XYZ file of C-alpha atoms in Angstrom:
521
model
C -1.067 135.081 13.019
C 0.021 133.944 16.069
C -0.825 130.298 16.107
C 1.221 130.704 12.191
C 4.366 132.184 13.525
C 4.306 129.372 16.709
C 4.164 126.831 14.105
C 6.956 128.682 11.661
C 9.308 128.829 14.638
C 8.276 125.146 15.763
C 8.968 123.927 12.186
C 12.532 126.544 11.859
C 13.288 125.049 15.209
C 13.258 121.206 14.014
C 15.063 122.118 10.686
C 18.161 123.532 13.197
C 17.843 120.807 15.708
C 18.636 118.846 12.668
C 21.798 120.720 11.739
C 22.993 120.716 15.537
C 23.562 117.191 16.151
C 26.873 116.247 16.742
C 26.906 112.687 14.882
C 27.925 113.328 11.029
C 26.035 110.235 10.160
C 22.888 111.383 11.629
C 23.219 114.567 10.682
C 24.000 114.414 6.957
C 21.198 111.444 6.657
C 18.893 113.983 7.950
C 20.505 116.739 5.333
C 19.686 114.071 2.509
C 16.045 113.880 3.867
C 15.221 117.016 4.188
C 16.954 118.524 1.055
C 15.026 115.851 -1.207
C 12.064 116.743 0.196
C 12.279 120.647 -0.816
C 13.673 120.179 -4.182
C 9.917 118.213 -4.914
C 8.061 120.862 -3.127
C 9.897 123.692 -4.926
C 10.214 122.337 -7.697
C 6.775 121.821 -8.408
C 6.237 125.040 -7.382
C 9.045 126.326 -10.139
C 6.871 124.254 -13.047
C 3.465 124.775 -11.682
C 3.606 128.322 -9.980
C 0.885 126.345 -7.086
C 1.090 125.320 -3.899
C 1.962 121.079 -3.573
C -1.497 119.950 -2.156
C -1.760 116.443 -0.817
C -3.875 115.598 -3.581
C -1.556 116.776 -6.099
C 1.380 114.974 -3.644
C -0.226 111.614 -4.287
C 0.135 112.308 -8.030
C 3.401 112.543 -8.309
C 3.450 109.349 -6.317
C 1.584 107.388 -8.898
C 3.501 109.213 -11.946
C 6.786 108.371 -9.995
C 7.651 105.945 -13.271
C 8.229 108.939 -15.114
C 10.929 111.176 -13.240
C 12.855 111.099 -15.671
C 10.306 112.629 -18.086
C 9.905 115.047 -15.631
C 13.238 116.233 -15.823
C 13.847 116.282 -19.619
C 11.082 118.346 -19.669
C 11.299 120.703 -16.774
C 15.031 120.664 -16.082
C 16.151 124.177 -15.741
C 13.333 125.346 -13.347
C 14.283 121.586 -11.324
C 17.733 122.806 -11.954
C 17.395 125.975 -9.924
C 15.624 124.063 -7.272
C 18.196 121.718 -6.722
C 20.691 124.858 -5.959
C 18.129 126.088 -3.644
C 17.742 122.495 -1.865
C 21.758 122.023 -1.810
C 22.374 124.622 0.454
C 19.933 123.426 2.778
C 22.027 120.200 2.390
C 24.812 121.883 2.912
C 23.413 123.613 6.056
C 22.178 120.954 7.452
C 24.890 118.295 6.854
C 28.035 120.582 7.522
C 29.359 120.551 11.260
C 27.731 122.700 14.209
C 30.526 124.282 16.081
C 31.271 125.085 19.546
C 27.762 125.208 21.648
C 25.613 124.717 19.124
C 25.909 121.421 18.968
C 23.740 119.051 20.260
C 23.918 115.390 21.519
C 23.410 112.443 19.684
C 19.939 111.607 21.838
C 17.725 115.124 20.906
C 18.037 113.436 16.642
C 14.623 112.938 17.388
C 13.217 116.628 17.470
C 13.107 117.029 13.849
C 11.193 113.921 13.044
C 8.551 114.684 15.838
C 8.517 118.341 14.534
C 7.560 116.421 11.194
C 5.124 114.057 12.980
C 3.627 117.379 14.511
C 2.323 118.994 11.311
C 1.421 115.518 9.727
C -1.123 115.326 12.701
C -2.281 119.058 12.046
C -2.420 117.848 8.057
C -4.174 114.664 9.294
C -6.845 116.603 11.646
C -7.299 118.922 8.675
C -8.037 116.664 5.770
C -5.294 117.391 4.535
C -4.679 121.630 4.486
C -2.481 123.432 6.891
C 1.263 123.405 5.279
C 1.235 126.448 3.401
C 3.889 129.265 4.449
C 6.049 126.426 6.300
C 9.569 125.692 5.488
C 9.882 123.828 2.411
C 10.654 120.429 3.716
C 8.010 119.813 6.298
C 5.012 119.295 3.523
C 6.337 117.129 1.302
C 7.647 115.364 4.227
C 4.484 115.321 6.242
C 2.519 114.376 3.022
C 4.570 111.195 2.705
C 3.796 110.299 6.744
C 0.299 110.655 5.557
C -0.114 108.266 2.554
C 2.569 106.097 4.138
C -0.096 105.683 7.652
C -2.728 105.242 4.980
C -1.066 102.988 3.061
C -0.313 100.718 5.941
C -4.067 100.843 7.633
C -5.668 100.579 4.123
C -7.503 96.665 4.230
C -6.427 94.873 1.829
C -9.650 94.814 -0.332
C -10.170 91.860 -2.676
C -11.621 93.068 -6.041
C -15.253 91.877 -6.816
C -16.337 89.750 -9.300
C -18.523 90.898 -12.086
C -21.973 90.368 -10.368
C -24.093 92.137 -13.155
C -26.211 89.569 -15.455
C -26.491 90.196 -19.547
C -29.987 90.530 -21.276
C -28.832 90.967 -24.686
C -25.664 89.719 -26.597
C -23.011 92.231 -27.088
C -22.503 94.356 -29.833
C -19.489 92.315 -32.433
C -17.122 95.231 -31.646
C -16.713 97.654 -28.937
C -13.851 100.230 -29.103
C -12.993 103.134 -26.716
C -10.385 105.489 -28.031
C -8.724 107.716 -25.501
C -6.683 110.866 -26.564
C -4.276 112.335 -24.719
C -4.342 116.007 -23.940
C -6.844 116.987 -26.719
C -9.466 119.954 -25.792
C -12.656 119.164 -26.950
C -12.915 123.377 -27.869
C -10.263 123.099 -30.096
C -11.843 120.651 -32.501
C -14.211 121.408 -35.581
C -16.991 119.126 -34.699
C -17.380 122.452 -31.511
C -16.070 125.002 -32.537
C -16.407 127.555 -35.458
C -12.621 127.885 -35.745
C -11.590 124.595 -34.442
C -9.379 121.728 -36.100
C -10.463 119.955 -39.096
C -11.332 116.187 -37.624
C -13.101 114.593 -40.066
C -15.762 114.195 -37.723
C -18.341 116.410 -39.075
C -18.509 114.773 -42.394
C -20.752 112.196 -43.875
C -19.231 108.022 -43.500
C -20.904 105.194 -45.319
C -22.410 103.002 -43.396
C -22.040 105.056 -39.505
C -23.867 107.369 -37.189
C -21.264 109.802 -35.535
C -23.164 111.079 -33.008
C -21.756 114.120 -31.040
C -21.670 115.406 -27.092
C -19.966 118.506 -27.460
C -17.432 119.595 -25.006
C -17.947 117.735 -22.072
C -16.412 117.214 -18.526
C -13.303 115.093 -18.453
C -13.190 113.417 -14.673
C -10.078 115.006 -13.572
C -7.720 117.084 -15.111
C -4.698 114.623 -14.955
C -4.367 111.104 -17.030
C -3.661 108.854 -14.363
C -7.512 109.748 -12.582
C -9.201 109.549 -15.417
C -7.965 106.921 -17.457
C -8.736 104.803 -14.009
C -11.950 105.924 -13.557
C -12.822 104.788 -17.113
C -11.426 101.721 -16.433
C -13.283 101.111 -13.478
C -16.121 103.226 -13.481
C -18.619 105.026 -10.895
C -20.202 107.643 -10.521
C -19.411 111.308 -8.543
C -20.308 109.268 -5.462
C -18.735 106.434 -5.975
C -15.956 106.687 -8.071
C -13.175 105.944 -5.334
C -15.228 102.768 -4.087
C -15.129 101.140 -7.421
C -11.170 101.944 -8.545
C -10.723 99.996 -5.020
C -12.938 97.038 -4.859
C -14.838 96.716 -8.853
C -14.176 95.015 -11.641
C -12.861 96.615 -14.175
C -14.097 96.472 -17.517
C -11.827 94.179 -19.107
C -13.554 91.774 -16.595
C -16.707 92.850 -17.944
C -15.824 92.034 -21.621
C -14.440 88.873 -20.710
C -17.302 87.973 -18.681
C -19.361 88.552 -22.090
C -17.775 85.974 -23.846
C -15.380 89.188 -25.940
C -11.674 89.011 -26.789
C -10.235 92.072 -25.259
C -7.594 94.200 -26.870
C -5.186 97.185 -25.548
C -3.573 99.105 -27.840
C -0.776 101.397 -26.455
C 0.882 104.213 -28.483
C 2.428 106.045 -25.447
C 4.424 103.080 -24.064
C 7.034 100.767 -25.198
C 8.578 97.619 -24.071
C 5.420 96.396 -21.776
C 6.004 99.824 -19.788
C 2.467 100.136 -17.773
C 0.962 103.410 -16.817
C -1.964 105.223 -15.952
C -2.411 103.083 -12.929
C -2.453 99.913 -14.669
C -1.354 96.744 -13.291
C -0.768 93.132 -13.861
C -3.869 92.037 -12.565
C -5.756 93.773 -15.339
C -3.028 92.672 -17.624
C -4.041 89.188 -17.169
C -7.417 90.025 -18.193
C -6.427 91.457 -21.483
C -5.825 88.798 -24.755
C -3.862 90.895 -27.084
C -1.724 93.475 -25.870
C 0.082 96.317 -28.594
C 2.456 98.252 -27.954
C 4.654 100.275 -31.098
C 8.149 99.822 -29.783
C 9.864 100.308 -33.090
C 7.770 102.708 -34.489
C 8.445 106.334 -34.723
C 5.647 108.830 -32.446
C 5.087 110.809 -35.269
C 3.215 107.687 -36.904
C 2.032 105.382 -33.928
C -1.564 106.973 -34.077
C -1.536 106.107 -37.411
C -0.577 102.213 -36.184
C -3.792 102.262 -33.563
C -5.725 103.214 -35.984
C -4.820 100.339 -38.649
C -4.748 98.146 -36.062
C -8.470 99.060 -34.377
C -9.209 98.613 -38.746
C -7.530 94.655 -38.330
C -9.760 93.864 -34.503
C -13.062 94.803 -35.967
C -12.440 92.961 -39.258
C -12.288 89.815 -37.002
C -15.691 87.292 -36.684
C -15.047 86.833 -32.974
C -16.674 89.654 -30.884
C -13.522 92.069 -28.724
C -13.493 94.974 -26.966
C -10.981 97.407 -27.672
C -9.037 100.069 -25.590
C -6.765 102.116 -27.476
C -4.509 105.156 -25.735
C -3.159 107.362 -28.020
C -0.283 109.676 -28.453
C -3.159 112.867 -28.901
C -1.480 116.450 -28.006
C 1.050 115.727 -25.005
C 3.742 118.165 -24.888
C 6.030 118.726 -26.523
C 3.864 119.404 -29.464
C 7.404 120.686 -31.434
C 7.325 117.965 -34.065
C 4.281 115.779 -33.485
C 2.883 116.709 -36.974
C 4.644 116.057 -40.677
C 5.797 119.325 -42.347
C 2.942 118.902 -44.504
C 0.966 118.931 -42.049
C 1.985 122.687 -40.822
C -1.597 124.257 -41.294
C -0.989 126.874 -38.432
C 1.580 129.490 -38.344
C 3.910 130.493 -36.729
C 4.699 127.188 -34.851
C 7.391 126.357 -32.524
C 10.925 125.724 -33.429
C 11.138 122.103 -35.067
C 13.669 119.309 -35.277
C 14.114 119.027 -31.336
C 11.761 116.037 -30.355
C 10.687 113.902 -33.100
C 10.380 110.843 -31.537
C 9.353 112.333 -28.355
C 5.798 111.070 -27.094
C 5.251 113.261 -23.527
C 8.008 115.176 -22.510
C 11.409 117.015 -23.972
C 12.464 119.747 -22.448
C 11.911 124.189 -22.778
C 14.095 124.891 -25.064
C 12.735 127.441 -27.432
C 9.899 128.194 -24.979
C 9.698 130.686 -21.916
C 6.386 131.156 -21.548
C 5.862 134.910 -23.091
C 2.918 135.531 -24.913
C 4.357 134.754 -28.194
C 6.158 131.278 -27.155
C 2.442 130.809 -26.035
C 1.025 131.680 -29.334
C 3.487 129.694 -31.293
C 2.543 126.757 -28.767
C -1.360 127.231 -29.574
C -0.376 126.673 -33.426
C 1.807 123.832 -32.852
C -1.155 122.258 -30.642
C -3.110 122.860 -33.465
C -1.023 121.549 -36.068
C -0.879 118.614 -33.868
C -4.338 117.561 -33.776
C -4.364 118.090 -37.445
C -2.250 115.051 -37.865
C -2.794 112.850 -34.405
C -6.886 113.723 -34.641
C -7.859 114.608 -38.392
C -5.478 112.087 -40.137
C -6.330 109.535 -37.883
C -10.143 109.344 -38.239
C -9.464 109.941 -42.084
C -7.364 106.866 -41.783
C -9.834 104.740 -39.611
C -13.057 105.651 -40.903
C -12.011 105.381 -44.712
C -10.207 101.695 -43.653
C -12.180 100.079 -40.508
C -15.741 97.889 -41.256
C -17.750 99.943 -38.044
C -20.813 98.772 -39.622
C -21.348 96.347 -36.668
C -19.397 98.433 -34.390
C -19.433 100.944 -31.641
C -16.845 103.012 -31.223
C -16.379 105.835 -28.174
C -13.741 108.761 -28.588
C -12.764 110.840 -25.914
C -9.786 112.591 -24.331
C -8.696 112.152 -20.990
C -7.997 115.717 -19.800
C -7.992 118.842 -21.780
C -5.426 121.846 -21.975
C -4.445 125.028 -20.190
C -2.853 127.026 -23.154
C -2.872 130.545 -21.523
C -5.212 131.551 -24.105
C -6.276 134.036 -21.786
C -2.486 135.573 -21.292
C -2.102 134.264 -17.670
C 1.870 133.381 -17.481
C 2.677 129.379 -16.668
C 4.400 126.359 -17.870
C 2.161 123.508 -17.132
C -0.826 122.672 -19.332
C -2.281 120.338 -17.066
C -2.854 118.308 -13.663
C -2.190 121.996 -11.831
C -4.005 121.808 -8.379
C -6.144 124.676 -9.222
C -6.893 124.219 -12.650
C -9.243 126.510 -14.667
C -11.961 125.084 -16.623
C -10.118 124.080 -19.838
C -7.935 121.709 -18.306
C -11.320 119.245 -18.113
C -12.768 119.728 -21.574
C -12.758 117.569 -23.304
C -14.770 115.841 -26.737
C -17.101 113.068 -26.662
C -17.842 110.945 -30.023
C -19.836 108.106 -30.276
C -19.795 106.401 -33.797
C -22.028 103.291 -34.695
C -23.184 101.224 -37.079
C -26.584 102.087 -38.557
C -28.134 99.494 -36.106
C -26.217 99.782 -33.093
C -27.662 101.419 -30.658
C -28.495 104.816 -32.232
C -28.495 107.986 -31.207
C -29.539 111.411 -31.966
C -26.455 113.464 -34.027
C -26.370 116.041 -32.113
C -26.666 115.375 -28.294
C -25.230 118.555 -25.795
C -25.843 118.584 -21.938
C -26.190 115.195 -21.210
C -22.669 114.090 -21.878
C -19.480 113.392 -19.182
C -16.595 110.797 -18.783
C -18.780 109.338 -16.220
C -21.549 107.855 -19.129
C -18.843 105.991 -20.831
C -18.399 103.385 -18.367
C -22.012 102.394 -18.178
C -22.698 102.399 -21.662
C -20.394 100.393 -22.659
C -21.727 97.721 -20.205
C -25.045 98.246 -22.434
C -23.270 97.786 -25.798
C -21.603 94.515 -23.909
C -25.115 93.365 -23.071
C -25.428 93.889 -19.439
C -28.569 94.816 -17.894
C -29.050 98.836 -18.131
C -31.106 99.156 -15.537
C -29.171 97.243 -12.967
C -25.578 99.001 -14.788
C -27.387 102.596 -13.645
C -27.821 101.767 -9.891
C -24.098 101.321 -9.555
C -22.710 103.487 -12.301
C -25.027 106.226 -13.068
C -26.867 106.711 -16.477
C -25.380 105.750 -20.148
C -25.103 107.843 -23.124
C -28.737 106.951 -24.067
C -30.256 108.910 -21.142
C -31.361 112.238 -21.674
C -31.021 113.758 -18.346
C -28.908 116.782 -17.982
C -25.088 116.148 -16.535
C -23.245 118.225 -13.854
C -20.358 120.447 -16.394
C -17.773 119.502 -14.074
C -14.883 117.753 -13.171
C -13.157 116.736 -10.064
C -9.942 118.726 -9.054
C -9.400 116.807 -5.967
C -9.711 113.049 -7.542
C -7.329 111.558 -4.539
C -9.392 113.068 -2.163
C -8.803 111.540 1.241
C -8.077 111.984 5.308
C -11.845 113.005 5.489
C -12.041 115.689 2.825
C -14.584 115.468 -0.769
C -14.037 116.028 -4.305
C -13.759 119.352 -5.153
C -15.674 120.181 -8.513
C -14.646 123.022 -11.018
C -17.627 123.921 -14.084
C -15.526 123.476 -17.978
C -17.976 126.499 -18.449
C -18.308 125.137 -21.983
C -20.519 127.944 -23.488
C -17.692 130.136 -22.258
C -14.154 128.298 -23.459
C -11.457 130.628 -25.051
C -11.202 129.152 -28.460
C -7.951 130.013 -30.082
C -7.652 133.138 -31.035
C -8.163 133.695 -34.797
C -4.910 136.309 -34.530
C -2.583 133.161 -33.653
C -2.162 132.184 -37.115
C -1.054 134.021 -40.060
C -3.314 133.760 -43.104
């Protein structure tokens, strides 16, 4: 307690050193620092009701694109952080008077105070900021990354060094939801979502993996990591320095395709950058068409890749279950009741703002239904649509999700539904489909235990041709194997200054399923 309140009055002391200097300039540049830096730590604290980790700090960094989403659909609680940071502005920037001013040469202290608990933060992996004004972690967070940033080498990505034994299968496709909870689909659940999954198809083998463990519990992580691949080990190594697998499938002799329902106007996200745009032939995006339908566009347009006689591989991200879930679904699609108030965001893909919602149990249930609703239109429809339309008789096809949901099905209070800091074990479950012609590849139906994000990767360097064996040493075992799989997922994916992942169980034998009282017969 001691060594706390000597580091509270160290930190107090730099934030009125600050205030104290007699140069307005100075001083009101300094307000302007300091205030930002508050209204993202309490702000995030507002949305997520947890403490801003650096982990969760380096987050934000990468989803910096999308501040503006942030604010549609969080402004009142960013709202009442901004009052909170403006009178620290206002503090800080208005005039000291009389002796407490202080000259022009001591505008120093409150950047060495800062430099002072990033080099606790730095000796600590990381952990050390909580209880301190409101500034100094967000503050000493960005020293951090920016000292990493600058002593990072400049690693030049490898090659593809793997050789091919076999020719690759005519069409490979990996479909990645967004935001859909494995638990709250049919194909795992007694009471779960009608997919279309569990039915019979002409001509396929839908194999499935149950609820399985997403690799983080945030997009940007995981939709890198499948990317890129790795294993628990090695995952960080290979987002850095491997090739990713659109360098694989070129490499194979394929056509590669992205399809891209969330964006619009060549907008990039989940860590993607031109260098693995250059690697990609055909690039989709759905800029004139409404959300509501786009899934229904990726999956007419995975139907038009695999009718094609040259071999592709196929990445397609789709709208899924991102909030706001208000109007993501046709009226006639309203199987659930009662749902959340409609007509505010129907053209909305991932953000929108409260309105309507404030978190009590019954916004909460009305939520749950609205989810649900959802993934009767952006799940079921679509694999009515693509199965009934797309020739998979020479394909492989992998669906997945690349986080699952927090929807207080338990009653805890809380906005967010994911990428919280300390997530419980729904926010990584998520489903795992493989579906295949009758001679590609096979595999049992019904496969639990030995499925994860971290399979996907490697077996689709198998279906491309590449030698399995060789494909396991680097990125652990495909689909095929039958060895059991860790049922967790990483809630420290930007784990750095020392520190390692930090692994929470999905507990998928224990998942809340929605609660058979949320809807009304």
């Amino acid at each position: 307690m001691a060594a706390y309140f000597a580091l509270l009055g160290w930190t107090s002391f730099g934030i009125c050193a600050a205030a104290c200097i007699s140069s307005a300039a100075i001083r009101w540049s300094g307000a302007v620092v300091f205030a930002a830096a508050a209204l993202l730590f309490t702000g995030f604290g507002q949305v997520t009701g947890q403490f801003l980790t650096y982990d969760a700090f380096i987050n934000l960094l990468n989803s910096r694109a999308f501040v503006d989403d942030a604010y549609a659909q969080y402004g009142g609680k960013l709202w009442w952080s901004a009052a909170l940071s403006l009178l620290l502005l206002l503090g800080i920037g208005l005039p000291a008077r009389g002796r407490l001013a202080l000259p022009n040469w001591l505008a120093p202290v409150p950047y060495v105070v800062v430099a002072s608990i990033a080099a606790i933060l730095f000796l600590r992996g990381g952990e050390g900021a909580r209880g301190l004004p409101a500034s100094y972690p967000t503050l000493a967070y960005a020293s951090l990354y920016g000292i990493e940033f600058a002593l990072s080498p400049n690693r030049i990505r490898e090659g593809v060094y793997l050789q091919r034994t076999s020719e690759p299968v005519d069409h490979i496709v990996l479909v990645i939801d967004e935001s859909v909870s494995g638990h709250y689909l049919d194909i795992n659940s007694p009471s779960g979502v009608e997919t279309g999954l569990s039915r019979q198809w002409p001509g396929i083998t839908i194999s499935n993996f149950g609820v399985v463990p997403s690799i983080t519990n945030c997009s940007i992580g995981s939709n890198l990591a499948l990317r890129f691949g790795g294993t628990r080990e090695n995952y960080r190594n290979r987002i850095a320095a491997g090739p990713s697998i659109w360098a694989f499938a070129k490499s194979a002799g394929m056509k590669t395709v992205y399809i891209d329902a969330q964006r619009t106007g060549g907008a990039l996200h989940n860590g993607m950058n031109d260098e693995e745009v250059a690697l990609i032939d055909r690039f989709f995006q759905f800029d004139d068409e409404p959300v509501l339908t786009r899934d229904s566009r990726v999956a007419e347009q995975i139907a038009i890749e695999v009718s094609k006689p040259e071999p592709s591989f196929i990445v397609a991200n789709k709208v899924g279950a991102h909030f706001p879930v208000h109007d993501k679904f046709p009226d006639e699609y309203m199987t659930y009741r009662p749902t959340l108030p409609r007509g505010q965001f129907t053209d909305v893909s991932d953000t929108g703002n409260r309105e309507g919602f404030d978190g009590s149990a019954e916004s909460w249930r009305q939520y749950r239904n609205a989810y649900r609703n959802t993934i009767v239109w952006n799940v079921g429809a679509f694999f009515d649509r693509l199965l009934a339309t797309a020739d998979l008789s020479s394909s492989a096809l992998i669906y997945t999700s690349d986080h699952g949901q927090n929807l207080r099905e338990d009653g805890s209070s809380g906005l967010s539904t994911h990428c919280n800091a300390d997530p419980g074990g729904s926010e990584g479950a998520v489903p795992l489909v493989y579906i295949a012609g009758a001679d590609v590849l096979p595999l049992a139906k019904e496969i639990r235990g030995n499925g994860s994000h971290y399979r996907i990767f490697p077996t689709l360097l198998r279906l491309m041709g590449y030698d399995p064996k060789r494909a396991q040493q680097i990125y652990g075992p495909d689909l095929s194997d039958t060895s059991e799989e860790p049922e967790t997922f990483n809630t420290r994916f930007n784990a750095r200054l020392g520190q390692l992942p930090q692994w929470q169980s999905i507990d998928a034998e224990t998942l809340l399923i929605p609660d058979d009282q949320d809807a009304e017969n």
